[in-house]
XYZ file of C-alpha atoms in Angstrom:
549
model
C 47.972 -0.267 1.646
C 44.770 -2.032 2.657
C 42.764 0.206 0.335
C 44.947 -0.933 -2.576
C 44.282 -4.639 -1.882
C 41.370 -6.476 -3.495
C 40.171 -10.103 -3.347
C 37.560 -11.253 -5.891
C 35.899 -14.575 -6.641
C 36.110 -15.964 -10.187
C 32.553 -16.551 -11.406
C 31.196 -20.107 -11.380
C 34.306 -21.453 -9.633
C 35.819 -21.871 -6.179
C 38.931 -19.916 -7.170
C 39.580 -16.326 -6.159
C 42.009 -13.697 -7.325
C 44.241 -11.520 -5.087
C 45.334 -8.146 -6.431
C 47.290 -5.259 -4.949
C 48.323 -1.958 -6.483
C 51.688 -0.437 -5.540
C 54.331 1.654 -7.233
C 56.692 -1.374 -7.595
C 55.593 -4.464 -9.631
C 58.054 -6.784 -7.822
C 56.780 -5.591 -4.464
C 53.190 -6.206 -5.552
C 53.962 -9.799 -6.629
C 55.855 -10.530 -3.379
C 52.997 -9.223 -1.223
C 50.356 -11.228 -3.104
C 52.323 -14.503 -2.877
C 52.956 -13.937 0.832
C 49.263 -13.279 1.445
C 48.329 -16.541 -0.321
C 50.764 -18.551 1.857
C 49.510 -16.859 5.015
C 45.926 -17.646 4.016
C 46.731 -21.371 3.556
C 48.615 -21.541 6.891
C 45.731 -19.825 8.625
C 43.307 -22.382 7.206
C 45.300 -25.292 8.712
C 45.717 -23.482 12.043
C 42.020 -22.620 12.156
C 41.046 -26.227 11.502
C 43.378 -27.476 14.263
C 41.975 -24.928 16.705
C 38.418 -25.907 15.787
C 39.240 -29.611 16.234
C 40.815 -28.979 19.641
C 37.790 -27.036 20.852
C 35.485 -29.753 19.534
C 37.439 -32.524 21.325
C 37.367 -30.585 24.584
C 33.630 -30.029 24.337
C 32.911 -33.656 23.352
C 35.104 -34.994 26.189
C 33.297 -32.919 28.797
C 29.905 -33.778 27.417
C 30.699 -37.506 27.102
C 31.828 -37.653 30.738
C 28.616 -35.959 31.867
C 26.463 -38.308 29.793
C 28.282 -41.399 31.090
C 27.672 -40.364 34.687
C 24.041 -39.624 33.899
C 23.528 -43.095 32.336
C 25.043 -44.824 35.364
C 22.860 -42.833 37.761
C 19.677 -43.640 35.810
C 20.526 -47.365 35.626
C 21.124 -47.497 39.393
C 17.829 -45.722 40.047
C 16.006 -48.174 37.743
C 17.530 -51.207 39.494
C 16.631 -49.865 42.947
C 13.049 -49.140 41.911
C 12.617 -52.629 40.419
C 13.811 -54.211 43.649
C 11.557 -52.096 45.864
C 8.450 -52.358 43.694
C 5.818 -55.101 43.412
C 5.195 -54.258 39.804
C 4.031 -57.137 37.605
C 4.339 -57.169 33.857
C 1.867 -55.540 31.481
C 0.105 -58.822 30.500
C -0.740 -59.738 34.103
C -1.939 -56.165 34.688
C -4.220 -56.515 31.678
C -5.622 -59.774 33.074
C -6.351 -58.031 36.383
C -8.183 -55.296 34.483
C -10.365 -57.959 32.829
C -11.021 -59.542 36.243
C -11.988 -56.141 37.642
C -14.364 -55.552 34.741
C -16.066 -58.978 35.388
C -16.315 -58.212 39.080
C -18.006 -54.882 38.375
C -20.493 -56.663 36.076
C -21.356 -59.096 38.877
C -21.900 -56.143 41.244
C -24.345 -54.609 38.784
C -26.241 -57.948 38.399
C -26.481 -58.354 42.185
C -27.836 -54.811 42.463
C -30.497 -55.594 39.839
C -31.613 -58.852 41.644
C -31.752 -57.082 44.991
C -33.850 -54.285 43.551
C -36.252 -56.755 41.899
C -36.757 -58.769 45.123
C -37.244 -55.599 47.189
C -39.828 -54.307 44.698
C -41.694 -57.673 44.720
C -41.718 -57.810 48.530
C -43.105 -54.286 48.689
C -45.837 -55.139 46.143
C -46.864 -58.316 48.071
C -47.034 -56.479 51.389
C -49.177 -53.776 49.854
C -51.672 -56.198 48.180
C -55.257 -55.905 49.512
C -57.027 -59.241 49.320
C -56.461 -62.450 47.435
C -57.360 -61.111 43.993
C -54.891 -58.198 44.165
C -52.178 -60.525 45.518
C -52.836 -62.905 42.675
C -52.604 -60.055 40.115
C -49.325 -58.762 41.613
C -47.622 -62.162 41.613
C -48.872 -62.986 38.122
C -47.597 -59.610 36.808
C -44.155 -60.178 38.395
C -43.493 -63.189 36.111
C -41.645 -65.021 38.936
C -41.461 -68.721 38.063
C -41.855 -69.683 41.730
C -45.470 -68.548 41.612
C -46.323 -69.546 38.035
C -47.193 -73.230 38.697
C -49.508 -72.512 41.621
C -51.296 -69.727 39.746
C -51.787 -71.942 36.679
C -53.340 -74.782 38.780
C -55.638 -72.210 40.415
C -56.711 -70.879 37.044
C -57.345 -74.456 35.867
C -59.605 -75.142 38.893
C -57.394 -77.809 40.353
C -56.611 -75.775 43.476
C -58.907 -73.904 45.830
C -58.483 -70.210 46.577
C -57.577 -70.696 50.223
C -55.008 -73.328 49.429
C -53.635 -71.169 46.644
C -53.278 -68.171 48.983
C -51.526 -70.246 51.624
C -49.101 -71.668 49.066
C -48.334 -68.253 47.578
C -47.714 -66.636 50.959
C -45.435 -69.485 51.940
C -43.302 -68.887 48.878
C -43.429 -65.096 49.389
C -41.965 -65.522 52.871
C -38.782 -66.872 51.253
C -38.274 -63.559 49.399
C -37.040 -61.865 52.576
C -34.345 -64.526 52.929
C -33.338 -63.922 49.309
C -33.060 -60.175 49.938
C -30.731 -60.713 52.894
C -28.564 -63.113 50.908
C -28.445 -60.599 48.009
C -27.373 -57.769 50.297
C -24.604 -59.886 51.837
C -23.383 -60.999 48.423
C -23.495 -57.409 47.041
C -21.418 -56.055 49.949
C -18.819 -58.765 49.449
C -18.590 -58.085 45.725
C -18.176 -54.360 46.310
C -15.309 -54.907 48.774
C -13.557 -57.197 46.348
C -13.983 -54.664 43.502
C -12.626 -51.808 45.596
C -9.575 -53.799 46.696
C -8.839 -54.920 43.154
C -9.315 -51.360 41.836
C -6.800 -49.975 44.340
C -4.333 -52.737 43.511
C -4.626 -52.203 39.753
C -4.298 -48.418 40.117
C -1.168 -48.708 42.243
C 0.481 -51.225 39.943
C -0.440 -49.154 36.835
C 1.215 -46.029 38.277
C 4.326 -47.960 39.243
C 4.486 -49.634 35.823
C 4.169 -46.283 34.021
C 6.934 -44.758 36.155
C 9.118 -47.806 35.527
C 8.608 -47.644 31.764
C 9.333 -43.901 31.745
C 12.560 -44.501 33.620
C 13.534 -47.275 31.183
C 12.976 -44.897 28.242
C 15.118 -42.240 29.897
C 17.899 -44.782 30.429
C 17.706 -45.872 26.753
C 17.723 -42.253 25.467
C 20.650 -41.292 27.691
C 22.623 -44.341 26.599
C 21.977 -43.592 22.908
C 23.093 -39.969 23.362
C 26.175 -41.097 25.262
C 27.130 -43.566 22.529
C 26.650 -40.873 19.847
C 28.915 -38.389 21.626
C 31.498 -41.113 22.301
C 31.629 -42.039 18.609
C 31.930 -38.357 17.579
C 34.752 -37.881 20.094
C 36.672 -40.786 18.597
C 36.166 -39.387 15.070
C 37.360 -35.904 16.110
C 40.477 -37.356 17.755
C 41.382 -39.225 14.578
C 40.549 -36.230 12.303
C 42.794 -33.874 14.280
C 45.909 -35.576 12.984
C 44.715 -35.531 9.356
C 43.893 -31.828 8.903
C 45.034 -30.193 5.610
C 44.302 -26.838 3.942
C 41.293 -26.558 1.624
C 43.127 -24.149 -0.706
C 46.167 -24.353 -2.959
C 47.979 -21.757 -5.048
C 46.988 -22.272 -8.684
C 49.254 -19.566 -10.066
C 51.814 -17.401 -8.321
C 51.837 -13.662 -8.893
C 54.313 -12.232 -11.396
C 55.276 -8.572 -11.944
C 53.284 -6.719 -14.611
C 53.206 -3.354 -16.265
C 51.231 -0.306 -15.137
C 47.558 -1.073 -14.526
C 46.184 2.318 -13.460
C 45.135 4.985 -13.953
C 43.509 4.165 -17.293
C 42.866 7.672 -18.455
C 41.098 6.898 -21.717
C 38.785 4.349 -20.150
C 37.909 6.706 -17.299
C 37.123 9.528 -19.691
C 34.953 7.250 -21.820
C 33.076 5.985 -18.782
C 32.519 9.509 -17.468
C 31.196 10.599 -20.847
C 28.821 7.639 -21.018
C 27.673 8.162 -17.421
C 27.095 11.867 -18.003
C 25.081 11.143 -21.133
C 22.962 8.571 -19.281
C 22.290 10.897 -16.358
C 21.448 13.787 -18.676
C 19.129 11.595 -20.722
C 17.439 10.330 -17.576
C 16.892 13.885 -16.313
C 15.445 14.965 -19.662
C 13.156 11.938 -19.830
C 11.912 12.447 -16.281
C 11.219 16.131 -16.908
C 9.412 15.346 -20.137
C 7.388 12.605 -18.437
C 6.357 14.920 -15.598
C 5.654 17.898 -17.908
C 1.931 18.519 -18.172
C 1.784 21.834 -20.012
C 1.838 22.979 -23.642
C 4.846 23.991 -25.763
C 3.389 24.235 -29.264
C 0.130 25.157 -30.894
C 0.024 21.647 -32.341
C -0.108 20.269 -28.791
C -2.796 22.790 -27.976
C -4.905 21.601 -30.905
C -4.356 17.873 -30.405
C -4.466 17.637 -26.597
C -6.980 20.387 -25.764
C -9.092 19.981 -28.880
C -9.317 23.718 -29.522
C -8.317 25.897 -32.468
C -4.993 27.718 -32.055
C -5.240 31.397 -32.981
C -1.571 32.173 -32.449
C 1.333 32.397 -30.036
C 2.744 35.444 -28.249
C 6.429 35.455 -27.283
C 7.462 36.547 -23.820
C 8.456 40.216 -23.508
C 11.835 40.937 -21.952
C 10.544 43.576 -19.524
C 10.974 43.953 -15.782
C 7.397 44.816 -14.946
C 3.991 45.603 -16.351
C 4.708 49.346 -16.493
C 7.455 48.626 -19.050
C 5.005 46.815 -21.349
C 3.360 50.030 -22.586
C 6.711 51.662 -23.222
C 7.909 48.614 -25.159
C 4.754 48.656 -27.320
C 5.330 52.352 -28.063
C 9.082 52.139 -28.693
C 9.126 48.943 -30.764
C 5.986 48.735 -32.879
C 7.691 46.252 -35.221
C 9.048 43.881 -32.572
C 8.431 40.123 -32.577
C 5.747 40.544 -29.919
C 4.001 43.306 -31.887
C 3.950 41.219 -35.069
C 2.638 38.228 -33.107
C -0.237 40.380 -31.779
C -1.022 41.571 -35.320
C -1.057 37.948 -36.430
C -3.470 37.193 -33.566
C -5.594 40.184 -34.604
C -5.911 38.746 -38.111
C -6.872 35.301 -36.752
C -9.589 36.809 -34.547
C -11.029 38.937 -37.350
C -11.142 35.835 -39.576
C -12.953 33.650 -37.038
C -16.251 34.628 -38.617
C -15.662 35.525 -42.305
C -19.262 36.683 -42.783
C -19.291 39.223 -39.968
C -16.450 40.775 -38.010
C -16.471 40.171 -34.283
C -17.315 43.228 -32.275
C -17.185 41.940 -28.683
C -14.059 39.885 -28.004
C -13.781 38.142 -24.616
C -10.277 37.287 -23.390
C -10.038 34.837 -20.498
C -7.857 32.010 -19.181
C -7.900 29.092 -16.749
C -5.928 30.616 -13.894
C -4.322 33.994 -13.045
C -0.878 34.915 -14.380
C -1.339 33.672 -17.953
C -0.829 37.062 -19.653
C -4.421 37.680 -20.725
C -4.430 41.328 -19.599
C -1.255 42.096 -21.556
C -2.753 40.335 -24.551
C -6.030 42.277 -24.176
C -4.191 45.590 -23.950
C -1.939 44.850 -26.941
C -4.859 43.521 -28.976
C -6.877 46.680 -28.249
C -3.967 48.901 -29.303
C -3.381 47.097 -32.601
C -7.079 46.813 -33.424
C -7.296 50.560 -32.858
C -4.357 51.115 -35.188
C -6.503 49.948 -38.128
C -7.798 52.921 -40.063
C -11.201 54.101 -38.951
C -11.534 51.580 -36.154
C -12.758 52.656 -32.767
C -11.830 50.202 -29.988
C -12.799 50.007 -26.296
C -10.937 47.985 -23.637
C -13.360 46.959 -20.887
C -11.732 45.789 -17.665
C -14.114 43.111 -16.393
C -11.575 41.669 -13.945
C -12.812 44.166 -11.364
C -11.682 42.132 -8.377
C -7.956 42.451 -9.178
C -8.044 45.592 -11.397
C -4.832 44.590 -13.114
C -4.803 47.506 -15.592
C -3.659 49.877 -12.838
C -0.344 48.025 -12.725
C 0.376 49.181 -16.290
C 0.079 52.909 -15.546
C 1.415 55.385 -13.025
C -0.396 54.747 -9.739
C -0.165 58.405 -8.719
C -2.244 59.688 -11.614
C -6.052 59.847 -11.393
C -7.875 56.738 -12.513
C -10.006 56.777 -15.646
C -13.739 56.317 -16.073
C -15.014 53.426 -13.990
C -17.332 50.745 -15.295
C -19.420 50.772 -12.126
C -20.074 54.525 -12.399
C -21.375 54.081 -15.951
C -23.653 51.205 -14.929
C -25.062 53.124 -11.960
C -25.680 56.199 -14.114
C -23.181 58.381 -12.275
C -21.252 58.941 -15.483
C -22.657 59.550 -18.953
C -20.572 58.136 -21.801
C -21.414 61.128 -23.948
C -19.907 63.529 -21.409
C -16.516 61.847 -20.871
C -13.448 60.981 -22.874
C -12.590 57.324 -22.299
C -9.208 57.437 -24.010
C -6.355 56.666 -21.614
C -3.149 58.511 -22.615
C -0.883 55.852 -21.105
C -2.700 52.788 -22.371
C -3.274 54.353 -25.793
C -6.885 53.082 -26.071
C -10.325 53.946 -24.774
C -10.831 52.169 -21.458
C -13.558 51.477 -18.943
C -11.626 50.733 -15.761
C -12.767 48.273 -13.136
C -13.435 49.355 -9.577
C -14.106 47.707 -6.253
C -17.231 47.966 -4.165
C -19.753 46.147 -2.025
C -21.214 44.087 -4.849
C -20.742 40.738 -6.530
C -19.139 40.918 -9.955
C -21.050 37.946 -11.373
C -24.378 39.467 -10.269
C -23.337 42.776 -11.843
C -22.612 41.148 -15.214
C -25.894 39.206 -15.026
C -27.857 42.437 -14.588
C -30.024 44.009 -17.283
C -28.010 47.247 -16.998
C -24.828 45.511 -18.100
C -26.627 43.917 -21.042
C -28.001 47.303 -22.085
C -24.516 48.818 -21.730
C -23.021 46.192 -24.063
C -25.721 46.903 -26.640
C -25.018 50.617 -26.406
C -21.271 50.060 -26.708
C -21.792 47.903 -29.806
C -23.316 50.934 -31.511
C -20.459 53.232 -30.498
C -17.400 51.031 -31.133
C -16.120 48.746 -33.845
C -14.465 46.422 -31.368
C -14.853 45.852 -27.609
C -12.137 43.880 -25.816
C -13.352 42.416 -22.500
C -10.534 41.483 -20.120
C -12.293 38.783 -18.102
C -11.223 37.029 -14.861
C -9.945 33.401 -15.071
C -12.621 30.753 -15.603
C -11.502 28.440 -12.791
C -11.230 31.263 -10.251
C -14.666 32.943 -10.460
C -17.847 32.524 -12.563
C -17.549 36.010 -14.166
C -16.129 34.740 -17.476
C -18.993 32.273 -17.951
C -21.490 35.107 -17.421
C -19.646 37.439 -19.816
C -19.267 34.744 -22.503
C -22.868 35.154 -23.666
C -22.251 38.807 -24.533
C -19.179 38.046 -26.679
C -18.956 37.322 -30.401
C -15.519 35.714 -30.085
C -14.070 34.039 -26.991
C -10.260 33.852 -26.821
C -8.602 31.539 -24.293
C -5.069 32.381 -23.077
C -2.755 29.465 -22.194
C 0.628 30.245 -20.671
C 3.457 28.409 -22.422
C 4.993 25.593 -20.357
C 3.063 26.646 -17.218
C -0.678 25.991 -17.419
C -1.385 22.271 -17.034
C -3.482 20.285 -19.452
C -5.963 19.496 -16.693
C -6.490 23.208 -15.956
C -6.987 23.993 -19.640
C -9.390 21.094 -20.107
C -11.442 22.117 -17.050
C -11.561 25.766 -18.157
C -12.727 24.828 -21.657
C -15.341 22.433 -20.271
C -16.782 25.138 -18.022
C -17.331 27.418 -21.017
C -18.686 24.552 -23.125
C -21.187 23.691 -20.378
C -23.023 27.021 -20.855
C -23.220 26.689 -24.629
C -20.561 29.314 -25.378
C -17.343 27.438 -26.225
C -14.127 29.266 -26.954
C -13.392 30.148 -30.566
C -9.660 29.676 -30.192
C -6.717 29.584 -27.812
C -3.459 31.551 -27.715
C -0.139 30.393 -26.285
C 1.265 33.290 -24.252
C 4.692 34.124 -22.834
C 6.500 31.736 -25.192
C 10.202 31.444 -24.254
C 12.029 31.473 -27.586
C 15.374 30.297 -26.186
C 13.818 27.326 -24.406
C 11.828 26.498 -27.512
C 15.076 26.034 -29.411
C 16.480 23.984 -26.557
C 13.499 21.631 -26.748
C 13.990 21.245 -30.497
C 11.050 23.448 -31.495
C 13.127 26.148 -33.197
C 11.220 27.853 -36.032
C 7.897 26.597 -34.679
C 6.329 30.079 -34.948
C 8.795 31.735 -37.307
C 10.405 33.773 -34.492
C 13.982 32.682 -35.222
C 16.907 33.382 -37.522
C 14.945 32.595 -40.685
C 12.596 35.540 -40.122
C 14.795 37.845 -38.022
C 15.036 40.390 -40.874
C 11.335 41.145 -40.597
C 11.408 42.270 -36.965
C 12.981 45.047 -34.966
C 15.538 43.976 -32.361
C 13.590 42.911 -29.271
């Protein structure tokens, strides 16, 4: 029942809608109306409960604050009675008095120091002239008149000395009076300092206590006023909601079959479109020769459809059994494109390579060699230069003896004039690759290999070199300089654009760019699914020209 109930807010309003789905329309209306009444009653009850809790809290807190205010006021009254604190103005006047007293202490110290210094200078004077110079330098007015009369010649030296010494004897009395006065001033300053410090501390404590009393009283009055408001509000509580429209029985509301089917169709279309768009956005390969030309910037020589065989050994049998299949015609089309690369002179040495392994270049090399050899009077050699993997062995029976090896010919162990290079299974003349303790790139760079290619040019009309991938090893770049035509295999929907671009750049960097590229292993069914049906003519429009593949 709860799962069938829904409450929703009406947009841009404070109203909400209550809905319930049952098998009886009258029952649904009764339940909805009852729920609305219960909701309103619960609002009033909740408000009353909240008000009661608030009054209880405010009452307890107000009582605590009242007791706190009374305790602080009593403490303030007791401290004022027990303290000798004066007001702030009188304390300020005492501070000014203390400052004046300290100034007088400093002046008395200066006078005492001056008299002591003068007494010391007089006692240390040697003779009348030095005494006269000391007293004159002191600037003391008590000696000025006598010295001036002596300088004017109105007073003898002896009389002058007697008079000066008589006055100097009074300096000792002045020093004693200064010391007594300085001691008295210091005692007065110390007493006044202690009094001011004590009264300042007591005044600060008193003012702090007064502020606490004022803050506590203000808080108490606030809580008391809120308590009175809550007590009055408790008797005036009403619900915040009213029923705008009561529920009435209606017809069947669900399931809406047509709407659900439409929504599912729309959702399925959106999800399918999203999946297709994401796959297309993430796809980085090639599906058509037009893409190969525009994105890779290389001439497209043709496209080879994928062969429906289980393994490489079945490829030879398929080529023998169905010479007019779609794949066979595609290879013949490729053969024509390669022969027309250079209209002035037919290509003799044809290099077949790719970016990475698994792009079908060996199958293409084998098929191309077979169909070049099918031309009247043409002698064709398939040279397996991918000697690291030796892929050609996968096309024949592994139990039978291998054919003539390229390494044996290069090392002079086998003479081409003494052997028959034609392989009965492959259907063409073949120089097989072989392993050994040597580097393939160094072997193809050697003078012997160059001489062998020259010799083979004289013996054969066409030489197909099945080269390793460009990005895997440097062999293809070394072999490219011996070739008249360089064919680049690109696996349909598999090899990425970055791999193709890097492979082409590596061949371009040595001054031997590819003459054209071939899309291999094209999936005809997927091509139609992507909307590229008829792209290469391998569909219903041309099906009458081919044997059933």
